[in-house]
CSV table of C-alpha atoms in Angstrom, one decimal:
chain,number,residue,atom,x,y,z
A,1,MET,CA,-1.2,47.7,47.1
A,2,LEU,CA,-0.8,49.2,43.4
A,3,PHE,CA,2.8,50.4,43.7
A,4,THR,CA,5.8,48.8,45.2
A,5,LYS,CA,8.3,51.0,47.2
A,6,GLU,CA,11.1,49.7,45.1
A,7,GLY,CA,9.2,50.4,41.9
A,8,VAL,CA,8.6,53.9,42.8
A,9,ILE,CA,12.1,54.5,43.9
A,10,ALA,CA,13.3,53.0,40.5
A,11,LEU,CA,10.8,55.2,38.4
A,12,HIS,CA,12.2,58.4,40.3
A,13,ALA,CA,15.7,57.4,39.7
A,14,TRP,CA,14.9,56.7,36.0
A,15,THR,CA,13.3,59.8,35.4
A,16,HIS,CA,16.1,61.9,36.9
A,17,GLU,CA,18.6,59.8,34.5
A,18,ARG,CA,16.7,61.1,31.7
A,19,LEU,CA,16.9,64.6,33.1
A,20,ASP,CA,20.7,64.0,33.4
A,21,THR,CA,20.7,64.0,29.6
A,22,VAL,CA,18.8,67.1,29.4
A,23,PHE,CA,20.7,69.1,31.6
A,24,GLU,CA,23.9,68.0,30.1
A,25,HIS,CA,22.6,68.9,26.7
A,26,VAL,CA,21.4,72.5,27.5
A,27,ARG,CA,25.1,73.5,28.4
A,28,VAL,CA,25.4,73.9,24.7
A,29,LEU,CA,23.0,76.9,24.8
A,30,ALA,CA,24.4,80.1,24.8
A,31,SER,CA,23.0,82.2,27.9
A,32,PRO,CA,20.6,84.3,25.8
A,33,GLU,CA,19.3,81.2,24.4
A,34,PHE,CA,18.9,79.5,27.8
A,35,THR,CA,16.5,82.3,29.1
A,36,GLN,CA,15.0,83.1,25.6
A,37,ALA,CA,11.3,83.4,25.8
A,38,ILE,CA,9.6,81.0,23.2
A,39,SER,CA,5.9,81.7,22.3
A,40,GLY,CA,3.4,78.9,22.8
A,41,PHE,CA,4.7,77.3,26.0
A,42,GLY,CA,3.3,77.7,29.6
A,43,GLN,CA,6.8,78.2,30.7
A,44,PRO,CA,8.5,80.4,28.4
A,45,SER,CA,12.1,79.2,28.3
A,46,VAL,CA,14.5,76.4,28.7
A,47,ARG,CA,15.5,77.7,32.1
A,48,ASP,CA,11.8,78.4,33.2
A,49,GLN,CA,10.9,74.9,32.1
A,50,LEU,CA,13.7,73.2,34.0
A,51,ALA,CA,13.2,75.4,37.2
A,52,HIS,CA,9.2,74.5,37.0
A,53,ILE,CA,10.1,70.6,36.8
A,54,LEU,CA,12.3,71.1,40.1
A,55,ALA,CA,9.9,73.4,41.8
A,56,ALA,CA,6.8,71.1,41.0
A,57,GLU,CA,8.7,67.9,42.5
A,58,SER,CA,10.0,69.9,45.5
A,59,GLY,CA,6.6,71.5,46.2
A,60,TRP,CA,4.7,68.1,46.0
A,61,ILE,CA,7.3,66.5,48.3
A,62,ARG,CA,7.0,69.3,50.8
A,63,ARG,CA,3.2,69.1,50.7
A,64,LEU,CA,3.5,65.4,51.4
A,65,LYS,CA,5.7,66.2,54.4
A,66,LYS,CA,3.0,68.7,55.3
A,67,LEU,CA,5.5,71.5,54.9
A,68,THR,CA,5.1,74.9,53.0
A,69,SER,CA,6.5,75.1,49.5
A,70,GLU,CA,9.6,77.1,48.5
A,71,LYS,CA,8.8,77.2,44.8
A,72,ARG,CA,10.1,80.8,44.7
A,73,GLU,CA,13.6,80.0,45.4
A,74,LEU,CA,13.9,77.6,42.7
A,75,VAL,CA,12.3,79.7,40.2
A,76,SER,CA,14.4,82.7,40.9
A,77,SER,CA,17.7,80.6,39.9
A,78,ARG,CA,19.0,82.5,36.9
A,79,ASP,CA,21.6,80.0,35.6
A,80,LEU,CA,22.3,76.5,34.8
A,81,PRO,CA,24.8,75.8,37.7
A,82,ALA,CA,22.3,77.2,40.1
A,83,LEU,CA,19.5,74.9,38.8
A,84,GLU,CA,21.9,71.9,38.9
A,85,ALA,CA,22.6,72.5,42.5
A,86,ALA,CA,19.0,72.8,43.2
A,87,ARG,CA,18.2,69.6,41.4
A,88,LYS,CA,20.6,67.8,43.6
A,89,ASN,CA,18.7,69.0,46.8
A,90,VAL,CA,15.4,68.2,45.1
A,91,VAL,CA,16.3,64.5,44.3
A,92,SER,CA,18.0,64.1,47.7
A,93,ALA,CA,14.7,65.3,49.5
A,94,THR,CA,12.6,63.0,47.4
A,95,GLN,CA,14.8,59.9,48.1
A,96,ALA,CA,15.0,60.5,51.8
A,97,TYR,CA,11.1,61.1,51.9
A,98,LEU,CA,10.7,57.7,50.2
A,99,ARG,CA,13.2,55.8,52.2
A,100,ASP,CA,11.4,56.9,55.2
A,101,LEU,CA,7.9,55.5,54.0
A,102,SER,CA,6.6,51.9,54.5
A,103,GLU,CA,4.9,50.4,51.5
A,104,LEU,CA,1.6,50.8,53.4
A,105,GLN,CA,2.2,54.3,53.9
A,106,LEU,CA,3.3,55.0,50.3
A,107,ASN,CA,0.0,53.3,48.9
A,108,THR,CA,-2.4,54.9,51.6
A,109,ALA,CA,-4.3,57.9,50.6
A,110,LEU,CA,-3.4,61.1,53.1
A,111,GLU,CA,-6.1,61.7,55.6
A,112,THR,CA,-5.6,65.3,55.6
A,113,VAL,CA,-3.9,67.6,53.0
A,114,PRO,CA,-2.2,71.0,53.6
A,115,GLU,CA,-3.8,74.2,52.3
A,116,GLU,CA,-1.6,74.3,49.1
A,117,TRP,CA,-2.7,70.9,48.0
A,118,VAL,CA,-4.1,70.5,44.5
A,119,GLY,CA,-6.9,67.9,43.7
A,120,PRO,CA,-8.3,65.1,45.9
A,121,ALA,CA,-6.1,63.4,48.7
A,122,ARG,CA,-4.0,60.9,47.0
A,123,SER,CA,-1.5,58.5,48.2
A,124,PRO,CA,2.1,59.5,48.1
A,125,ALA,CA,2.8,56.6,45.5
A,126,PHE,CA,0.3,58.4,43.0
A,127,ILE,CA,1.9,62.0,43.8
A,128,LEU,CA,5.2,60.3,42.9
A,129,GLN,CA,3.9,58.9,39.7
A,130,HIS,CA,2.6,62.4,38.9
A,131,ILE,CA,6.0,63.9,39.7
A,132,CYS,CA,7.5,61.7,37.2
A,133,THR,CA,4.8,62.0,34.4
A,134,HIS,CA,4.9,65.8,34.8
A,135,ALA,CA,8.7,65.8,34.6
A,136,PHE,CA,8.5,63.9,31.3
A,137,HIS,CA,6.0,66.3,29.9
A,138,HIS,CA,8.1,69.5,30.6
A,139,LYS,CA,11.1,67.5,29.3
A,140,GLY,CA,9.4,67.2,26.1
A,141,GLN,CA,8.6,70.9,26.0
A,142,VAL,CA,12.4,71.4,26.5
A,143,ALA,CA,13.1,69.0,23.7
A,144,ALA,CA,10.7,71.2,21.3
A,145,MET,CA,12.3,74.3,22.5
A,146,CYS,CA,15.8,73.1,21.9
A,147,ARG,CA,14.9,71.9,18.5
A,148,ILE,CA,13.5,75.5,17.9
A,149,LEU,CA,16.7,77.0,19.2
A,150,GLY,CA,18.7,74.7,16.5
A,151,HIS,CA,20.0,72.5,19.3
A,152,PRO,CA,18.0,69.2,19.1
A,153,LEU,CA,18.2,67.0,22.1
A,154,PRO,CA,19.5,63.3,21.9
A,155,ASP,CA,17.1,60.6,22.8
A,156,THR,CA,15.8,61.0,26.3
A,157,ASP,CA,13.1,58.3,26.3
A,158,LEU,CA,12.9,56.0,29.5
A,159,GLN,CA,13.6,53.0,27.2
A,160,ARG,CA,16.8,53.8,25.8
């Protein structure tokens, strides 16, 4: 087995601990800054980056559970309190999903994948690793955006 259940749960928790710092920090942004489009980013605003992180995690977990995605609901959240509430739901759903898996299920590639699946069939552990690296990628983009907006993020590295 490549991943332990305990290790995947810990990595997910650490990822969201670092996102706690990001969510706390972006409260300093005025409303126009939070939604201001900044050229050169796939998700053009801080709000859109945070919504994308949550929508991606929610979407992958829903696909692992063979449910349809509800990405639009998260992306339509227009303010930080709505995103923070959505984040709590996303984290809870991921934790509940992980608790229900055995270590063997966690490390076994899916036999079938839903229509919305992207890429080859993978194990839930692989997808959870992807969710965490994806969050860190976009957290870095939020850090760059905050710097451009004149509000640099504090250190949000995993090892801090």
